Amino acid sequence: MVGYVWPLEDSAGRTGIRLSPGNPYNDIREDDVHTLYSALVGALAPLDLAYLHLVHAGDDGLLGTLRSLWPGTLMLNRPGAELSTRARDVAEGRADVISVGTLALANPDLVDRIGSSAPLNSPDPATFYGGGASGYTDYPTHGDARGAR
Ligand SMILES: Cc1cc2nc3c(=O)[nH]c(=O)nc-3n(C[C@H](O)[C@H](O)[C@H](O)COP(=O)(O)O)c2cc1C
């Protein structure tokens, strides 16, 4: 058996962190997001992590502040936003990378569809968090001759 131990000094670069400033889910309430997340991101900045991933990044003022505090790769998730809106975040410099969740779930060939401007399957929220395969492995690809789910 061959083992490999990561050199300790490389480990931070293999780790990313996801933060959700002002995440309104599940009764979470934070009123001091500018102070709190500026302090947190400022403290994380020297660690040389692989990326900072922001979801519910708050207002664009906070996003800009966190962007300026973060020296590395910034990934952004805008829940529910159109792909074109997300792409603009990269084009206009608010993020280095965007992420997609439910559209990737609903479109197993998402990258191909984007490349060929094919229509996208709509995610079905009824199958989120379902615990089974339905809504996870049965969305059709664009070229799937078997058609609808
Ligand atoms: C079924 C499901 C599971 C999710 N699980 C997580 C999770 O474990 N951790 C997390 O940070 N976000 C989780 N999310 C949130 C997504 O990462 C993403 O932020 C959200 O779907 C909104 O972005 P989207 O429009 O790109 O999908 C989940 C979302 C869905 C629909």
PDB file of N, CA, C and O in Angstrom, residues 17-88:
ATOM      1  N   ILE A  17     -13.649  27.806   2.089  1.00  0.00           N
ATOM      2  CA  ILE A  17     -14.659  28.057   3.117  1.00  0.00           C
ATOM      3  C   ILE A  17     -15.858  28.731   2.482  1.00  0.00           C
ATOM      4  O   ILE A  17     -15.709  29.549   1.562  1.00  0.00           O
ATOM      5  N   ARG A  18     -17.032  28.343   2.940  1.00  0.00           N
ATOM      6  CA  ARG A  18     -18.266  28.948   2.436  1.00  0.00           C
ATOM      7  C   ARG A  18     -18.930  29.714   3.562  1.00  0.00           C
ATOM      8  O   ARG A  18     -19.165  29.165   4.647  1.00  0.00           O
ATOM      9  N   LEU A  19     -19.225  30.972   3.310  1.00  0.00           N
ATOM     10  CA  LEU A  19     -19.894  31.821   4.292  1.00  0.00           C
ATOM     11  C   LEU A  19     -21.190  32.353   3.709  1.00  0.00           C
ATOM     12  O   LEU A  19     -21.286  32.589   2.505  1.00  0.00           O
ATOM     13  N   SER A  20     -22.169  32.545   4.577  1.00  0.00           N
ATOM     14  CA  SER A  20     -23.488  33.025   4.141  1.00  0.00           C
ATOM     15  C   SER A  20     -23.879  34.258   4.944  1.00  0.00           C
ATOM     16  O   SER A  20     -24.700  34.173   5.861  1.00  0.00           O
ATOM     17  N   PRO A  21     -23.308  35.403   4.636  1.00  0.00           N
ATOM     18  CA  PRO A  21     -23.673  36.600   5.399  1.00  0.00           C
ATOM     19  C   PRO A  21     -25.173  36.879   5.279  1.00  0.00           C
ATOM     20  O   PRO A  21     -25.724  36.899   4.186  1.00  0.00           O
ATOM     21  N   GLY A  22     -25.800  37.062   6.403  1.00  0.00           N
ATOM     22  CA  GLY A  22     -27.213  37.419   6.372  1.00  0.00           C
ATOM     23  C   GLY A  22     -28.107  36.304   5.880  1.00  0.00           C
ATOM     24  O   GLY A  22     -29.220  36.556   5.420  1.00  0.00           O
ATOM     25  N   ASN A  23     -27.671  35.071   5.979  1.00  0.00           N
ATOM     26  CA  ASN A  23     -28.493  33.947   5.542  1.00  0.00           C
ATOM     27  C   ASN A  23     -29.820  33.967   6.285  1.00  0.00           C
ATOM     28  O   ASN A  23     -29.847  33.862   7.505  1.00  0.00           O
ATOM     29  N   PRO A  24     -30.931  34.111   5.561  1.00  0.00           N
ATOM     30  CA  PRO A  24     -32.221  34.227   6.258  1.00  0.00           C
ATOM     31  C   PRO A  24     -32.890  32.897   6.567  1.00  0.00           C
ATOM     32  O   PRO A  24     -33.991  32.868   7.103  1.00  0.00           O
ATOM     33  N   TYR A  25     -32.240  31.787   6.219  1.00  0.00           N
ATOM     34  CA  TYR A  25     -32.897  30.492   6.413  1.00  0.00           C
ATOM     35  C   TYR A  25     -33.022  30.125   7.890  1.00  0.00           C
ATOM     36  O   TYR A  25     -32.188  30.485   8.719  1.00  0.00           O
ATOM     37  N   ASN A  26     -34.037  29.369   8.181  1.00  0.00           N
ATOM     38  CA  ASN A  26     -34.180  28.729   9.492  1.00  0.00           C
ATOM     39  C   ASN A  26     -34.083  29.704  10.659  1.00  0.00           C
ATOM     40  O   ASN A  26     -33.455  29.426  11.683  1.00  0.00           O
ATOM     41  N   ASP A  27     -34.698  30.864  10.483  1.00  0.00           N
ATOM     42  CA  ASP A  27     -34.755  31.868  11.554  1.00  0.00           C
ATOM     43  C   ASP A  27     -33.389  32.434  11.943  1.00  0.00           C
ATOM     44  O   ASP A  27     -33.258  33.051  12.998  1.00  0.00           O
ATOM     45  N   ILE A  28     -32.374  32.205  11.117  1.00  0.00           N
ATOM     46  CA  ILE A  28     -31.074  32.815  11.420  1.00  0.00           C
ATOM     47  C   ILE A  28     -31.210  34.321  11.223  1.00  0.00           C
ATOM     48  O   ILE A  28     -31.752  34.780  10.218  1.00  0.00           O
ATOM     49  N   ARG A  29     -30.759  35.073  12.177  1.00  0.00           N
ATOM     50  CA  ARG A  29     -30.836  36.515  12.045  1.00  0.00           C
ATOM     51  C   ARG A  29     -29.523  37.137  12.501  1.00  0.00           C
ATOM     52  O   ARG A  29     -29.063  36.882  13.615  1.00  0.00           O
ATOM     53  N   GLU A  30     -28.929  37.926  11.612  1.00  0.00           N
ATOM     54  CA  GLU A  30     -27.696  38.631  11.958  1.00  0.00           C
ATOM     55  C   GLU A  30     -27.871  40.092  11.552  1.00  0.00           C
ATOM     56  O   GLU A  30     -28.192  40.377  10.404  1.00  0.00           O
ATOM     57  N   ASP A  31     -27.692  40.984  12.477  1.00  0.00           N
ATOM     58  CA  ASP A  31     -27.908  42.404  12.195  1.00  0.00           C
ATOM     59  C   ASP A  31     -26.615  43.158  11.917  1.00  0.00           C
ATOM     60  O   ASP A  31     -26.631  44.254  11.404  1.00  0.00           O
ATOM     61  N   ASP A  32     -25.503  42.558  12.282  1.00  0.00           N
ATOM     62  CA  ASP A  32     -24.228  43.286  12.208  1.00  0.00           C
ATOM     63  C   ASP A  32     -23.310  42.669  11.151  1.00  0.00           C
ATOM     64  O   ASP A  32     -22.118  42.493  11.377  1.00  0.00           O
ATOM     65  N   VAL A  33     -23.895  42.333   9.989  1.00  0.00           N
ATOM     66  CA  VAL A  33     -23.132  41.557   9.007  1.00  0.00           C
ATOM     67  C   VAL A  33     -21.883  42.294   8.503  1.00  0.00           C
ATOM     68  O   VAL A  33     -20.863  41.654   8.243  1.00  0.00           O
ATOM     69  N   HIS A  34     -21.957  43.605   8.353  1.00  0.00           N
ATOM     70  CA  HIS A  34     -20.777  44.318   7.842  1.00  0.00           C
ATOM     71  C   HIS A  34     -19.602  44.173   8.816  1.00  0.00           C
ATOM     72  O   HIS A  34     -18.486  43.846   8.427  1.00  0.00           O
ATOM     73  N   THR A  35     -19.867  44.407  10.090  1.00  0.00           N
ATOM     74  CA  THR A  35     -18.808  44.314  11.096  1.00  0.00           C
ATOM     75  C   THR A  35     -18.321  42.877  11.244  1.00  0.00           C
ATOM     76  O   THR A  35     -17.114  42.594  11.222  1.00  0.00           O
ATOM     77  N   LEU A  36     -19.288  41.977  11.381  1.00  0.00           N
ATOM     78  CA  LEU A  36     -18.960  40.581  11.651  1.00  0.00           C
ATOM     79  C   LEU A  36     -18.180  39.942  10.508  1.00  0.00           C
ATOM     80  O   LEU A  36     -17.105  39.349  10.704  1.00  0.00           O
ATOM     81  N   TYR A  37     -18.706  40.072   9.289  1.00  0.00           N
ATOM     82  CA  TYR A  37     -18.069  39.356   8.176  1.00  0.00           C
ATOM     83  C   TYR A  37     -16.797  40.045   7.691  1.00  0.00           C
ATOM     84  O   TYR A  37     -15.899  39.393   7.168  1.00  0.00           O
ATOM     85  N   SER A  38     -16.715  41.345   7.886  1.00  0.00           N
ATOM     86  CA  SER A  38     -15.451  42.011   7.568  1.00  0.00           C
ATOM     87  C   SER A  38     -14.356  41.509   8.501  1.00  0.00           C
ATOM     88  O   SER A  38     -13.230  41.225   8.069  1.00  0.00           O
ATOM     89  N   ALA A  39     -14.698  41.376   9.792  1.00  0.00           N
ATOM     90  CA  ALA A  39     -13.706  40.876  10.750  1.00  0.00           C
ATOM     91  C   ALA A  39     -13.335  39.429  10.440  1.00  0.00           C
ATOM     92  O   ALA A  39     -12.150  39.055  10.457  1.00  0.00           O
ATOM     93  N   LEU A  40     -14.331  38.620  10.120  1.00  0.00           N
ATOM     94  CA  LEU A  40     -14.072  37.207   9.854  1.00  0.00           C
ATOM     95  C   LEU A  40     -13.221  37.030   8.595  1.00  0.00           C
ATOM     96  O   LEU A  40     -12.209  36.306   8.606  1.00  0.00           O
ATOM     97  N   VAL A  41     -13.623  37.693   7.515  1.00  0.00           N
ATOM     98  CA  VAL A  41     -12.876  37.537   6.257  1.00  0.00           C
ATOM     99  C   VAL A  41     -11.462  38.131   6.399  1.00  0.00           C
ATOM    100  O   VAL A  41     -10.489  37.568   5.888  1.00  0.00           O
ATOM    101  N   GLY A  42     -11.356  39.221   7.129  1.00  0.00           N
ATOM    102  CA  GLY A  42     -10.029  39.785   7.369  1.00  0.00           C
ATOM    103  C   GLY A  42      -9.131  38.821   8.130  1.00  0.00           C
ATOM    104  O   GLY A  42      -7.933  38.707   7.866  1.00  0.00           O
ATOM    105  N   ALA A  43      -9.727  38.090   9.075  1.00  0.00           N
ATOM    106  CA  ALA A  43      -8.943  37.124   9.855  1.00  0.00           C
ATOM    107  C   ALA A  43      -8.597  35.887   9.028  1.00  0.00           C
ATOM    108  O   ALA A  43      -7.547  35.268   9.237  1.00  0.00           O
ATOM    109  N   LEU A  44      -9.469  35.538   8.088  1.00  0.00           N
ATOM    110  CA  LEU A  44      -9.204  34.365   7.244  1.00  0.00           C
ATOM    111  C   LEU A  44      -8.188  34.669   6.143  1.00  0.00           C
ATOM    112  O   LEU A  44      -7.498  33.770   5.652  1.00  0.00           O
ATOM    113  N   ALA A  45      -8.109  35.917   5.761  1.00  0.00           N
ATOM    114  CA  ALA A  45      -7.306  36.305   4.594  1.00  0.00           C
ATOM    115  C   ALA A  45      -5.867  35.791   4.622  1.00  0.00           C
ATOM    116  O   ALA A  45      -5.363  35.319   3.598  1.00  0.00           O
ATOM    117  N   PRO A  46      -5.171  35.861   5.756  1.00  0.00           N
ATOM    118  CA  PRO A  46      -3.763  35.428   5.745  1.00  0.00           C
ATOM    119  C   PRO A  46      -3.576  33.917   5.638  1.00  0.00           C
ATOM    120  O   PRO A  46      -2.444  33.457   5.488  1.00  0.00           O
ATOM    121  N   LEU A  47      -4.651  33.157   5.733  1.00  0.00           N
ATOM    122  CA  LEU A  47      -4.512  31.702   5.781  1.00  0.00           C
ATOM    123  C   LEU A  47      -4.230  31.074   4.415  1.00  0.00           C
ATOM    124  O   LEU A  47      -3.928  29.888   4.329  1.00  0.00           O
ATOM    125  N   ASP A  48      -4.380  31.849   3.343  1.00  0.00           N
ATOM    126  CA  ASP A  48      -4.048  31.350   2.011  1.00  0.00           C
ATOM    127  C   ASP A  48      -4.904  30.149   1.613  1.00  0.00           C
ATOM    128  O   ASP A  48      -4.401  29.146   1.095  1.00  0.00           O
ATOM    129  N   LEU A  49      -6.200  30.244   1.884  1.00  0.00           N
ATOM    130  CA  LEU A  49      -7.123  29.166   1.530  1.00  0.00           C
ATOM    131  C   LEU A  49      -7.331  29.125   0.016  1.00  0.00           C
ATOM    132  O   LEU A  49      -7.056  30.095  -0.697  1.00  0.00           O
ATOM    133  N   ALA A  50      -7.850  27.983  -0.459  1.00  0.00           N
ATOM    134  CA  ALA A  50      -8.057  27.814  -1.897  1.00  0.00           C
ATOM    135  C   ALA A  50      -9.083  28.806  -2.436  1.00  0.00           C
ATOM    136  O   ALA A  50      -8.940  29.328  -3.545  1.00  0.00           O
ATOM    137  N   TYR A  51     -10.140  29.047  -1.662  1.00  0.00           N
ATOM    138  CA  TYR A  51     -11.167  29.997  -2.110  1.00  0.00           C
ATOM    139  C   TYR A  51     -12.044  30.417  -0.940  1.00  0.00           C
ATOM    140  O   TYR A  51     -12.118  29.725   0.086  1.00  0.00           O
ATOM    141  N   LEU A  52     -12.699  31.530  -1.134  1.00  0.00           N
ATOM    142  CA  LEU A  52     -13.800  31.967  -0.274  1.00  0.00           C
ATOM    143  C   LEU A  52     -15.057  31.895  -1.126  1.00  0.00           C
ATOM    144  O   LEU A  52     -15.102  32.459  -2.226  1.00  0.00           O
ATOM    145  N   HIS A  53     -16.059  31.192  -0.650  1.00  0.00           N
ATOM    146  CA  HIS A  53     -17.313  31.017  -1.371  1.00  0.00           C
ATOM    147  C   HIS A  53     -18.404  31.737  -0.605  1.00  0.00           C
ATOM    148  O   HIS A  53     -18.683  31.394   0.550  1.00  0.00           O
ATOM    149  N   LEU A  54     -19.013  32.736  -1.214  1.00  0.00           N
ATOM    150  CA  LEU A  54     -20.066  33.498  -0.549  1.00  0.00           C
ATOM    151  C   LEU A  54     -21.418  33.144  -1.139  1.00  0.00           C
ATOM    152  O   LEU A  54     -21.608  33.138  -2.361  1.00  0.00           O
ATOM    153  N   VAL A  55     -22.362  32.849  -0.271  1.00  0.00           N
ATOM    154  CA  VAL A  55     -23.763  32.673  -0.679  1.00  0.00           C
ATOM    155  C   VAL A  55     -24.579  33.616   0.179  1.00  0.00           C
ATOM    156  O   VAL A  55     -24.241  33.835   1.343  1.00  0.00           O
ATOM    157  N   HIS A  56     -25.618  34.206  -0.395  1.00  0.00           N
ATOM    158  CA  HIS A  56     -26.335  35.277   0.304  1.00  0.00           C
ATOM    159  C   HIS A  56     -25.315  36.331   0.738  1.00  0.00           C
ATOM    160  O   HIS A  56     -25.136  36.587   1.934  1.00  0.00           O
ATOM    161  N   ALA A  57     -24.622  36.875  -0.232  1.00  0.00           N
ATOM    162  CA  ALA A  57     -23.503  37.772   0.081  1.00  0.00           C
ATOM    163  C   ALA A  57     -23.958  39.113   0.622  1.00  0.00           C
ATOM    164  O   ALA A  57     -23.145  39.992   0.866  1.00  0.00           O
ATOM    165  N   GLY A  58     -25.247  39.269   0.838  1.00  0.00           N
ATOM    166  CA  GLY A  58     -25.722  40.539   1.382  1.00  0.00           C
ATOM    167  C   GLY A  58     -25.832  41.572   0.279  1.00  0.00           C
ATOM    168  O   GLY A  58     -25.903  41.243  -0.899  1.00  0.00           O
ATOM    169  N   ASP A  59     -25.823  42.832   0.640  1.00  0.00           N
ATOM    170  CA  ASP A  59     -25.914  43.878  -0.367  1.00  0.00           C
ATOM    171  C   ASP A  59     -24.577  43.989  -1.110  1.00  0.00           C
ATOM    172  O   ASP A  59     -23.550  43.472  -0.667  1.00  0.00           O
ATOM    173  N   ASP A  60     -24.618  44.675  -2.259  1.00  0.00           N
ATOM    174  CA  ASP A  60     -23.401  44.743  -3.064  1.00  0.00           C
ATOM    175  C   ASP A  60     -22.291  45.517  -2.356  1.00  0.00           C
ATOM    176  O   ASP A  60     -21.111  45.333  -2.649  1.00  0.00           O
ATOM    177  N   GLY A  61     -22.685  46.389  -1.400  1.00  0.00           N
ATOM    178  CA  GLY A  61     -21.670  47.090  -0.615  1.00  0.00           C
ATOM    179  C   GLY A  61     -20.863  46.114   0.224  1.00  0.00           C
ATOM    180  O   GLY A  61     -19.625  46.179   0.268  1.00  0.00           O
ATOM    181  N   LEU A  62     -21.557  45.188   0.868  1.00  0.00           N
ATOM    182  CA  LEU A  62     -20.861  44.184   1.678  1.00  0.00           C
ATOM    183  C   LEU A  62     -20.029  43.276   0.777  1.00  0.00           C
ATOM    184  O   LEU A  62     -18.881  42.955   1.100  1.00  0.00           O
ATOM    185  N   LEU A  63     -20.614  42.889  -0.357  1.00  0.00           N
ATOM    186  CA  LEU A  63     -19.859  42.049  -1.284  1.00  0.00           C
ATOM    187  C   LEU A  63     -18.563  42.746  -1.697  1.00  0.00           C
ATOM    188  O   LEU A  63     -17.487  42.136  -1.714  1.00  0.00           O
ATOM    189  N   GLY A  64     -18.656  44.020  -2.021  1.00  0.00           N
ATOM    190  CA  GLY A  64     -17.457  44.766  -2.421  1.00  0.00           C
ATOM    191  C   GLY A  64     -16.429  44.836  -1.306  1.00  0.00           C
ATOM    192  O   GLY A  64     -15.221  44.711  -1.550  1.00  0.00           O
ATOM    193  N   THR A  65     -16.921  45.024  -0.083  1.00  0.00           N
ATOM    194  CA  THR A  65     -16.013  45.080   1.065  1.00  0.00           C
ATOM    195  C   THR A  65     -15.291  43.751   1.242  1.00  0.00           C
ATOM    196  O   THR A  65     -14.065  43.702   1.411  1.00  0.00           O
ATOM    197  N   LEU A  66     -16.051  42.665   1.194  1.00  0.00           N
ATOM    198  CA  LEU A  66     -15.444  41.349   1.398  1.00  0.00           C
ATOM    199  C   LEU A  66     -14.498  41.018   0.249  1.00  0.00           C
ATOM    200  O   LEU A  66     -13.434  40.418   0.454  1.00  0.00           O
ATOM    201  N   ARG A  67     -14.867  41.439  -0.955  1.00  0.00           N
ATOM    202  CA  ARG A  67     -13.985  41.228  -2.114  1.00  0.00           C
ATOM    203  C   ARG A  67     -12.639  41.918  -1.892  1.00  0.00           C
ATOM    204  O   ARG A  67     -11.582  41.361  -2.181  1.00  0.00           O
ATOM    205  N   SER A  68     -12.713  43.139  -1.377  1.00  0.00           N
ATOM    206  CA  SER A  68     -11.466  43.890  -1.191  1.00  0.00           C
ATOM    207  C   SER A  68     -10.626  43.332  -0.042  1.00  0.00           C
ATOM    208  O   SER A  68      -9.404  43.494  -0.023  1.00  0.00           O
ATOM    209  N   LEU A  69     -11.279  42.652   0.903  1.00  0.00           N
ATOM    210  CA  LEU A  69     -10.544  42.081   2.037  1.00  0.00           C
ATOM    211  C   LEU A  69      -9.936  40.721   1.713  1.00  0.00           C
ATOM    212  O   LEU A  69      -9.068  40.236   2.431  1.00  0.00           O
ATOM    213  N   TRP A  70     -10.436  40.089   0.631  1.00  0.00           N
ATOM    214  CA  TRP A  70     -10.019  38.725   0.329  1.00  0.00           C
ATOM    215  C   TRP A  70      -8.968  38.729  -0.777  1.00  0.00           C
ATOM    216  O   TRP A  70      -9.255  39.152  -1.891  1.00  0.00           O
ATOM    217  N   PRO A  71      -7.785  38.232  -0.497  1.00  0.00           N
ATOM    218  CA  PRO A  71      -6.716  38.335  -1.491  1.00  0.00           C
ATOM    219  C   PRO A  71      -6.745  37.226  -2.539  1.00  0.00           C
ATOM    220  O   PRO A  71      -6.061  37.313  -3.556  1.00  0.00           O
ATOM    221  N   GLY A  72      -7.525  36.183  -2.309  1.00  0.00           N
ATOM    222  CA  GLY A  72      -7.500  35.033  -3.209  1.00  0.00           C
ATOM    223  C   GLY A  72      -8.760  34.923  -4.052  1.00  0.00           C
ATOM    224  O   GLY A  72      -9.438  35.908  -4.328  1.00  0.00           O
ATOM    225  N   THR A  73      -9.053  33.690  -4.447  1.00  0.00           N
ATOM    226  CA  THR A  73     -10.188  33.416  -5.329  1.00  0.00           C
ATOM    227  C   THR A  73     -11.509  33.573  -4.580  1.00  0.00           C
ATOM    228  O   THR A  73     -11.693  32.993  -3.514  1.00  0.00           O
ATOM    229  N   LEU A  74     -12.394  34.370  -5.150  1.00  0.00           N
ATOM    230  CA  LEU A  74     -13.704  34.570  -4.556  1.00  0.00           C
ATOM    231  C   LEU A  74     -14.777  33.944  -5.445  1.00  0.00           C
ATOM    232  O   LEU A  74     -14.904  34.299  -6.616  1.00  0.00           O
ATOM    233  N   MET A  75     -15.508  32.991  -4.873  1.00  0.00           N
ATOM    234  CA  MET A  75     -16.601  32.324  -5.577  1.00  0.00           C
ATOM    235  C   MET A  75     -17.911  32.873  -5.029  1.00  0.00           C
ATOM    236  O   MET A  75     -18.023  33.115  -3.827  1.00  0.00           O
ATOM    237  N   LEU A  76     -18.890  33.073  -5.915  1.00  0.00           N
ATOM    238  CA  LEU A  76     -20.148  33.682  -5.492  1.00  0.00           C
ATOM    239  C   LEU A  76     -21.321  32.815  -5.920  1.00  0.00           C
ATOM    240  O   LEU A  76     -21.350  32.312  -7.043  1.00  0.00           O
ATOM    241  N   ASN A  77     -22.266  32.643  -5.019  1.00  0.00           N
ATOM    242  CA  ASN A  77     -23.519  31.969  -5.331  1.00  0.00           C
ATOM    243  C   ASN A  77     -24.660  32.937  -5.064  1.00  0.00           C
ATOM    244  O   ASN A  77     -24.820  33.413  -3.940  1.00  0.00           O
ATOM    245  N   ARG A  78     -25.404  33.252  -6.124  1.00  0.00           N
ATOM    246  CA  ARG A  78     -26.602  34.085  -5.960  1.00  0.00           C
ATOM    247  C   ARG A  78     -27.805  33.172  -6.085  1.00  0.00           C
ATOM    248  O   ARG A  78     -28.209  32.812  -7.195  1.00  0.00           O
ATOM    249  N   PRO A  79     -28.395  32.773  -4.969  1.00  0.00           N
ATOM    250  CA  PRO A  79     -29.477  31.801  -5.006  1.00  0.00           C
ATOM    251  C   PRO A  79     -30.602  32.203  -5.957  1.00  0.00           C
ATOM    252  O   PRO A  79     -31.121  33.323  -5.875  1.00  0.00           O
ATOM    253  N   GLY A  80     -30.918  31.294  -6.852  1.00  0.00           N
ATOM    254  CA  GLY A  80     -32.046  31.498  -7.754  1.00  0.00           C
ATOM    255  C   GLY A  80     -31.797  32.433  -8.922  1.00  0.00           C
ATOM    256  O   GLY A  80     -32.671  32.600  -9.768  1.00  0.00           O
ATOM    257  N   ALA A  81     -30.636  33.042  -8.999  1.00  0.00           N
ATOM    258  CA  ALA A  81     -30.393  34.027 -10.061  1.00  0.00           C
ATOM    259  C   ALA A  81     -30.208  33.349 -11.417  1.00  0.00           C
ATOM    260  O   ALA A  81     -29.765  32.202 -11.502  1.00  0.00           O
ATOM    261  N   GLU A  82     -30.568  34.088 -12.471  1.00  0.00           N
ATOM    262  CA  GLU A  82     -30.325  33.618 -13.835  1.00  0.00           C
ATOM    263  C   GLU A  82     -28.817  33.432 -14.040  1.00  0.00           C
ATOM    264  O   GLU A  82     -28.007  34.159 -13.441  1.00  0.00           O
ATOM    265  N   LEU A  83     -28.485  32.500 -14.931  1.00  0.00           N
ATOM    266  CA  LEU A  83     -27.060  32.292 -15.219  1.00  0.00           C
ATOM    267  C   LEU A  83     -26.418  33.561 -15.765  1.00  0.00           C
ATOM    268  O   LEU A  83     -25.265  33.863 -15.453  1.00  0.00           O
ATOM    269  N   SER A  84     -27.174  34.300 -16.572  1.00  0.00           N
ATOM    270  CA  SER A  84     -26.599  35.518 -17.166  1.00  0.00           C
ATOM    271  C   SER A  84     -26.252  36.538 -16.083  1.00  0.00           C
ATOM    272  O   SER A  84     -25.240  37.237 -16.169  1.00  0.00           O
ATOM    273  N   THR A  85     -27.088  36.607 -15.048  1.00  0.00           N
ATOM    274  CA  THR A  85     -26.811  37.511 -13.919  1.00  0.00           C
ATOM    275  C   THR A  85     -25.546  37.072 -13.206  1.00  0.00           C
ATOM    276  O   THR A  85     -24.685  37.892 -12.857  1.00  0.00           O
ATOM    277  N   ARG A  86     -25.426  35.765 -13.013  1.00  0.00           N
ATOM    278  CA  ARG A  86     -24.241  35.244 -12.321  1.00  0.00           C
ATOM    279  C   ARG A  86     -22.989  35.499 -13.155  1.00  0.00           C
ATOM    280  O   ARG A  86     -21.936  35.853 -12.611  1.00  0.00           O
ATOM    281  N   ALA A  87     -23.115  35.287 -14.457  1.00  0.00           N
ATOM    282  CA  ALA A  87     -21.950  35.493 -15.326  1.00  0.00           C
ATOM    283  C   ALA A  87     -21.483  36.946 -15.270  1.00  0.00           C
ATOM    284  O   ALA A  87     -20.286  37.226 -15.334  1.00  0.00           O
ATOM    285  N   ARG A  88     -22.441  37.865 -15.134  1.00  0.00           N
ATOM    286  CA  ARG A  88     -22.064  39.286 -15.057  1.00  0.00           C
ATOM    287  C   ARG A  88     -21.215  39.573 -13.824  1.00  0.00           C
ATOM    288  O   ARG A  88     -20.373  40.462 -13.829  1.00  0.00           O
TER     289      ARG A  88
END
